[in-house]
Amino acid sequence: MTWTGGFGSACGWLLDKIVHGLALTRISPNFLTFIGLVINIVAAFFFGHASSVNAGRYFFYGGLVIIGAGLFDMVDGRVARRTNQVTVFGAFFDSVIDRYSDVVLFFGVLVYYARVNHFRYVVLTAFVMVTSLMVSYTRARAEALIGSCKVGFMERPERIVLIILGALFQWAGVMAPVLWVLAILSTITVVHRIQYTYWNTKHLSPMSELPPAATPPVTAQTASPAAPAREPVLAREDARLPS
């Protein structure tokens, strides 16, 4: 076994022990998800309170805090499965809280650049905030139509890793280029998902997305003779449904 494989096994063993300990407490996975958001708010607090004098130190603290928040992001789903608390609402709640966590981190960075009077990076951070939401929105909207849209590179794990790197090495001015990378790659991901959805919806009828028309109530005067048993089957076979 290589040293990287050994390190991965050790981390997996440690993570499993943490999940096992949390499962014994019967803690709600949704509560763990919410704790992750609170921790990210603390990281945003460090970003927003940094100045041109102490930015390297405050951003470093913020990066460490984000790593701690990532732990809760990794264990909430595992705890839910270990304790048989997996629910549809839990998946929805986790997705919503992840969006809030993304926004609050970028908002902290935006406040920092506003405090040090770097207007260009205030605008850039706001743009990155919007594109990060659009990456998630385009996938959610596309999957409501075509079932799966996992194309594109710049998803949430990649964004978080880049933010952590930018924060830990802000003493060298790394956060600024990180924002440019996020802006470009997130935009490419959004365009890729729009294109992917376009090619996978070209064959769908426009009427397939419209709500069914209201039908008048059937009365004794309007009721028609019973249709042959085969007719509904043919209707289902002719219908064009999203794949």
C-alpha positions as a LaTeX table, in Angstrom:
\begin{tabular}{lrrr}
\hline
Residue & $x$ (\AA) & $y$ (\AA) & $z$ (\AA) \\
\hline
Met1 & 0.00 & 0.00 & 0.00 \\
Thr2 & 1.28 & 3.46 & $-0.90$ \\
Trp3 & 1.48 & 6.24 & 1.67 \\
Thr4 & $-1.39$ & 8.06 & $-0.08$ \\
Gly5 & $-3.52$ & 4.93 & 0.13 \\
Gly6 & $-2.64$ & 4.54 & 3.79 \\
Phe7 & $-3.51$ & 8.17 & 4.48 \\
Gly8 & $-6.86$ & 7.75 & 2.71 \\
Ser9 & $-7.63$ & 4.60 & 4.70 \\
Ala10 & $-6.75$ & 6.37 & 7.95 \\
Cys11 & $-9.01$ & 9.31 & 7.09 \\
Gly12 & $-11.82$ & 6.93 & 6.15 \\
Trp13 & $-11.40$ & 5.07 & 9.45 \\
Leu14 & $-11.47$ & 8.32 & 11.42 \\
Leu15 & $-14.52$ & 9.58 & 9.54 \\
Asp16 & $-16.33$ & 6.30 & 10.17 \\
Lys17 & $-15.59$ & 6.57 & 13.91 \\
Ile18 & $-16.96$ & 10.13 & 13.96 \\
Val19 & $-20.10$ & 9.02 & 12.13 \\
His20 & $-20.52$ & 6.08 & 14.51 \\
Gly21 & $-20.20$ & 8.36 & 17.54 \\
Leu22 & $-22.72$ & 10.86 & 16.16 \\
Ala23 & $-25.10$ & 8.03 & 15.25 \\
Leu24 & $-25.08$ & 6.81 & 18.86 \\
Thr25 & $-26.35$ & 10.22 & 19.99 \\
Arg26 & $-29.34$ & 9.95 & 17.59 \\
Ile27 & $-28.68$ & 13.52 & 16.53 \\
Ser28 & $-30.76$ & 14.84 & 13.65 \\
Pro29 & $-28.83$ & 14.97 & 10.34 \\
Asn30 & $-30.67$ & 18.21 & 9.56 \\
Phe31 & $-29.20$ & 19.71 & 12.74 \\
Leu32 & $-25.70$ & 18.71 & 11.59 \\
Thr33 & $-26.39$ & 20.39 & 8.24 \\
Phe34 & $-27.47$ & 23.57 & 10.05 \\
Ile35 & $-24.34$ & 23.52 & 12.24 \\
Gly36 & $-22.28$ & 23.49 & 9.03 \\
Leu37 & $-24.03$ & 26.71 & 7.96 \\
Val38 & $-23.34$ & 28.35 & 11.32 \\
Ile39 & $-19.65$ & 27.46 & 11.06 \\
Asn40 & $-19.49$ & 28.93 & 7.55 \\
Ile41 & $-21.03$ & 32.12 & 8.93 \\
Val42 & $-18.11$ & 32.27 & 11.39 \\
Ala43 & $-15.70$ & 31.93 & 8.44 \\
Ala44 & $-17.51$ & 34.75 & 6.61 \\
Phe45 & $-17.17$ & 36.84 & 9.78 \\
Phe46 & $-13.39$ & 36.42 & 9.62 \\
Phe47 & $-13.36$ & 37.38 & 5.94 \\
Gly48 & $-15.54$ & 40.43 & 6.45 \\
His49 & $-13.55$ & 41.73 & 9.42 \\
Ala50 & $-10.19$ & 41.46 & 7.68 \\
Ser51 & $-8.33$ & 44.58 & 6.66 \\
Ser52 & $-5.38$ & 45.34 & 4.44 \\
Val53 & $-3.14$ & 44.91 & 7.50 \\
Asn54 & $-4.39$ & 41.59 & 8.90 \\
Ala55 & $-6.01$ & 39.99 & 5.83 \\
Gly56 & $-3.52$ & 37.13 & 5.65 \\
Arg57 & $-4.15$ & 36.08 & 9.25 \\
Tyr58 & $-7.93$ & 36.54 & 9.24 \\
Phe59 & $-8.38$ & 34.74 & 5.93 \\
Phe60 & $-6.19$ & 31.89 & 7.21 \\
Tyr61 & $-8.47$ & 31.54 & 10.23 \\
Gly62 & $-11.47$ & 31.59 & 7.93 \\
Gly63 & $-9.99$ & 28.85 & 5.75 \\
Leu64 & $-9.46$ & 26.62 & 8.77 \\
Val65 & $-13.05$ & 27.23 & 9.86 \\
Ile66 & $-14.35$ & 26.24 & 6.41 \\
Ile67 & $-12.43$ & 22.97 & 6.69 \\
Gly68 & $-14.27$ & 22.35 & 9.97 \\
Ala69 & $-17.60$ & 23.12 & 8.30 \\
Gly70 & $-16.73$ & 20.63 & 5.58 \\
Leu71 & $-16.59$ & 17.89 & 8.20 \\
Phe72 & $-20.27$ & 18.42 & 8.99 \\
Asp73 & $-21.01$ & 18.50 & 5.28 \\
Met74 & $-19.40$ & 15.07 & 4.94 \\
Val75 & $-21.03$ & 13.39 & 7.94 \\
Asp76 & $-24.66$ & 14.55 & 7.80 \\
Gly77 & $-25.61$ & 12.20 & 4.97 \\
Arg78 & $-23.64$ & 9.31 & 6.46 \\
Val79 & $-25.29$ & 9.80 & 9.84 \\
Ala80 & $-28.71$ & 9.88 & 8.15 \\
Arg81 & $-28.01$ & 6.53 & 6.49 \\
Arg82 & $-26.46$ & 5.00 & 9.62 \\
Thr83 & $-29.48$ & 5.97 & 11.77 \\
Asn84 & $-32.09$ & 5.29 & 9.08 \\
Gln85 & $-33.17$ & 8.95 & 9.00 \\
Val86 & $-32.88$ & 9.45 & 5.24 \\
Thr87 & $-35.82$ & 11.56 & 4.02 \\
Val88 & $-36.73$ & 13.48 & 0.89 \\
Phe89 & $-36.97$ & 16.67 & 2.95 \\
Gly90 & $-33.48$ & 16.04 & 4.32 \\
Ala91 & $-32.02$ & 16.09 & 0.82 \\
Phe92 & $-33.96$ & 19.27 & 0.03 \\
Phe93 & $-32.86$ & 20.93 & 3.27 \\
Asp94 & $-29.23$ & 20.01 & 2.68 \\
Ser95 & $-29.33$ & 21.53 & $-0.79$ \\
Val96 & $-30.89$ & 24.78 & 0.45 \\
Ile97 & $-28.41$ & 25.14 & 3.31 \\
Asp98 & $-25.51$ & 24.50 & 0.90 \\
Arg99 & $-26.68$ & 27.46 & $-1.19$ \\
Tyr100 & $-26.80$ & 29.68 & 1.89 \\
Ser101 & $-23.31$ & 28.52 & 2.88 \\
Asp102 & $-21.94$ & 29.43 & $-0.56$ \\
Val103 & $-23.54$ & 32.87 & $-0.51$ \\
Val104 & $-22.44$ & 33.73 & 3.03 \\
Leu105 & $-18.79$ & 32.91 & 2.27 \\
Phe106 & $-18.73$ & 35.05 & $-0.86$ \\
Phe107 & $-20.56$ & 37.79 & 1.01 \\
Gly108 & $-17.77$ & 37.83 & 3.59 \\
Val109 & $-15.18$ & 38.15 & 0.82 \\
Leu110 & $-17.25$ & 40.92 & $-0.80$ \\
Val111 & $-17.33$ & 42.87 & 2.48 \\
Tyr112 & $-13.55$ & 42.53 & 2.77 \\
Tyr113 & $-12.94$ & 44.00 & $-0.69$ \\
Ala114 & $-15.41$ & 46.79 & 0.06 \\
Arg115 & $-13.52$ & 47.61 & 3.28 \\
Val116 & $-10.18$ & 47.84 & 1.46 \\
Asn117 & $-11.71$ & 49.85 & $-1.43$ \\
His118 & $-11.11$ & 47.33 & $-4.23$ \\
Phe119 & $-14.25$ & 48.07 & $-6.21$ \\
Arg120 & $-13.31$ & 45.80 & $-9.12$ \\
Tyr121 & $-13.12$ & 42.80 & $-6.82$ \\
Val122 & $-16.37$ & 43.77 & $-5.11$ \\
Val123 & $-18.05$ & 43.44 & $-8.50$ \\
Leu124 & $-16.12$ & 40.25 & $-9.31$ \\
Thr125 & $-17.10$ & 38.64 & $-6.00$ \\
Ala126 & $-20.75$ & 39.54 & $-6.59$ \\
Phe127 & $-20.52$ & 37.99 & $-10.06$ \\
Val128 & $-18.99$ & 34.80 & $-8.63$ \\
Met129 & $-21.78$ & 34.68 & $-6.04$ \\
Val130 & $-24.39$ & 34.79 & $-8.81$ \\
Thr131 & $-22.67$ & 32.24 & $-11.04$ \\
Ser132 & $-22.23$ & 29.80 & $-8.13$ \\
Leu133 & $-25.99$ & 29.90 & $-7.60$ \\
Met134 & $-26.61$ & 29.55 & $-11.33$ \\
Val135 & $-24.45$ & 26.42 & $-11.49$ \\
Ser136 & $-26.77$ & 24.80 & $-8.95$ \\
Tyr137 & $-29.95$ & 26.26 & $-10.43$ \\
Thr138 & $-29.25$ & 25.12 & $-13.99$ \\
Arg139 & $-28.68$ & 21.57 & $-12.79$ \\
Ala140 & $-31.84$ & 21.54 & $-10.65$ \\
Arg141 & $-33.98$ & 23.01 & $-13.43$ \\
Ala142 & $-32.50$ & 20.73 & $-16.08$ \\
Glu143 & $-33.02$ & 17.61 & $-13.96$ \\
Ala144 & $-36.69$ & 18.53 & $-13.62$ \\
Leu145 & $-36.87$ & 18.13 & $-17.41$ \\
Ile146 & $-34.33$ & 15.50 & $-18.46$ \\
Gly147 & $-33.59$ & 13.50 & $-15.31$ \\
Ser148 & $-29.85$ & 14.10 & $-14.99$ \\
Cys149 & $-27.51$ & 17.02 & $-15.68$ \\
Lys150 & $-24.17$ & 16.40 & $-13.99$ \\
Val151 & $-22.05$ & 17.91 & $-16.73$ \\
Gly152 & $-19.59$ & 20.67 & $-16.01$ \\
Phe153 & $-16.58$ & 20.88 & $-13.75$ \\
Met154 & $-17.15$ & 23.71 & $-11.27$ \\
Glu155 & $-19.54$ & 22.11 & $-8.77$ \\
Arg156 & $-19.72$ & 22.87 & $-5.05$ \\
Pro157 & $-16.79$ & 20.67 & $-3.85$ \\
Glu158 & $-14.46$ & 22.29 & $-6.38$ \\
Arg159 & $-15.65$ & 25.77 & $-5.36$ \\
Ile160 & $-15.10$ & 25.05 & $-1.67$ \\
Val161 & $-11.59$ & 23.69 & $-2.30$ \\
Leu162 & $-10.66$ & 26.82 & $-4.25$ \\
Ile163 & $-12.08$ & 29.10 & $-1.56$ \\
Ile164 & $-10.09$ & 27.24 & 1.10 \\
Leu165 & $-6.89$ & 27.56 & $-0.93$ \\
Gly166 & $-7.53$ & 31.26 & $-1.53$ \\
Ala167 & $-8.17$ & 31.84 & 2.17 \\
Leu168 & $-5.20$ & 29.86 & 3.48 \\
Phe169 & $-2.81$ & 31.61 & 1.10 \\
Gln170 & $-4.31$ & 35.09 & 1.11 \\
Trp171 & $-1.05$ & 36.31 & 2.67 \\
Ala172 & 0.34 & 35.80 & $-0.85$ \\
Gly173 & $-2.69$ & 37.41 & $-2.53$ \\
Val174 & $-4.15$ & 34.12 & $-3.80$ \\
Met175 & $-7.84$ & 34.93 & $-3.23$ \\
Ala176 & $-7.95$ & 37.41 & $-6.14$ \\
Pro177 & $-6.85$ & 34.89 & $-8.82$ \\
Val178 & $-9.10$ & 32.28 & $-7.22$ \\
Leu179 & $-12.07$ & 34.57 & $-7.81$ \\
Trp180 & $-11.13$ & 34.95 & $-11.49$ \\
Val181 & $-10.87$ & 31.16 & $-11.85$ \\
Leu182 & $-14.25$ & 30.71 & $-10.16$ \\
Ala183 & $-15.86$ & 33.36 & $-12.37$ \\
Ile184 & $-14.58$ & 31.84 & $-15.61$ \\
Leu185 & $-15.07$ & 28.14 & $-14.84$ \\
Ser186 & $-18.49$ & 28.65 & $-13.21$ \\
Thr187 & $-19.66$ & 30.56 & $-16.28$ \\
Ile188 & $-18.36$ & 27.80 & $-18.55$ \\
Thr189 & $-20.19$ & 25.22 & $-16.42$ \\
Val190 & $-23.47$ & 27.16 & $-16.66$ \\
Val191 & $-23.14$ & 27.49 & $-20.45$ \\
His192 & $-22.27$ & 23.79 & $-20.73$ \\
Arg193 & $-25.37$ & 22.81 & $-18.78$ \\
Ile194 & $-27.58$ & 25.10 & $-20.87$ \\
Gln195 & $-26.18$ & 23.53 & $-24.04$ \\
Tyr196 & $-26.54$ & 20.00 & $-22.65$ \\
Thr197 & $-30.16$ & 20.65 & $-21.68$ \\
Tyr198 & $-30.89$ & 22.16 & $-25.09$ \\
Trp199 & $-29.65$ & 19.08 & $-26.94$ \\
Asn200 & $-31.57$ & 16.76 & $-24.61$ \\
Thr201 & $-34.86$ & 18.63 & $-24.88$ \\
Lys202 & $-34.93$ & 19.21 & $-28.64$ \\
His203 & $-37.00$ & 16.06 & $-29.17$ \\
Leu204 & $-39.60$ & 16.99 & $-26.53$ \\
Ser205 & $-42.91$ & 18.50 & $-27.50$ \\
Pro206 & $-43.49$ & 22.04 & $-26.15$ \\
Met207 & $-46.90$ & 20.87 & $-24.94$ \\
Ser208 & $-45.28$ & 18.31 & $-22.63$ \\
Glu209 & $-44.43$ & 21.06 & $-20.13$ \\
Leu210 & $-47.88$ & 22.67 & $-20.12$ \\
Pro211 & $-50.32$ & 21.75 & $-17.34$ \\
Pro212 & $-53.16$ & 19.49 & $-18.46$ \\
Ala213 & $-56.23$ & 21.35 & $-19.63$ \\
Ala214 & $-59.20$ & 21.32 & $-17.30$ \\
Thr215 & $-61.87$ & 18.87 & $-18.42$ \\
Pro216 & $-65.57$ & 19.53 & $-17.83$ \\
Pro217 & $-67.34$ & 17.23 & $-15.37$ \\
Val218 & $-68.93$ & 14.20 & $-16.94$ \\
Thr219 & $-72.71$ & 14.18 & $-16.59$ \\
Ala220 & $-75.34$ & 11.76 & $-17.64$ \\
Gln221 & $-76.03$ & 13.90 & $-20.72$ \\
Thr222 & $-72.37$ & 14.20 & $-21.80$ \\
Ala223 & $-71.15$ & 10.75 & $-20.88$ \\
Ser224 & $-70.16$ & 8.73 & $-23.94$ \\
Pro225 & $-70.38$ & 4.97 & $-24.35$ \\
Ala226 & $-67.58$ & 2.99 & $-22.78$ \\
Ala227 & $-64.44$ & 2.99 & $-24.94$ \\
Pro228 & $-62.71$ & $-0.22$ & $-25.93$ \\
Ala229 & $-60.25$ & $-1.55$ & $-23.36$ \\
Arg230 & $-57.36$ & $-1.08$ & $-25.82$ \\
Glu231 & $-57.83$ & 2.68 & $-26.32$ \\
Pro232 & $-56.10$ & 3.96 & $-23.10$ \\
Val233 & $-53.12$ & 1.73 & $-23.82$ \\
Leu234 & $-52.73$ & 3.26 & $-27.27$ \\
Ala235 & $-53.01$ & 6.74 & $-25.77$ \\
Arg236 & $-50.18$ & 5.99 & $-23.34$ \\
Glu237 & $-48.04$ & 4.57 & $-26.14$ \\
Asp238 & $-48.55$ & 7.72 & $-28.23$ \\
Ala239 & $-47.71$ & 10.11 & $-25.39$ \\
Arg240 & $-44.34$ & 11.85 & $-25.50$ \\
Leu241 & $-42.92$ & 12.09 & $-22.01$ \\
Pro242 & $-39.60$ & 13.56 & $-20.86$ \\
Ser243 & $-36.90$ & 10.94 & $-20.66$ \\
\hline
\end{tabular}
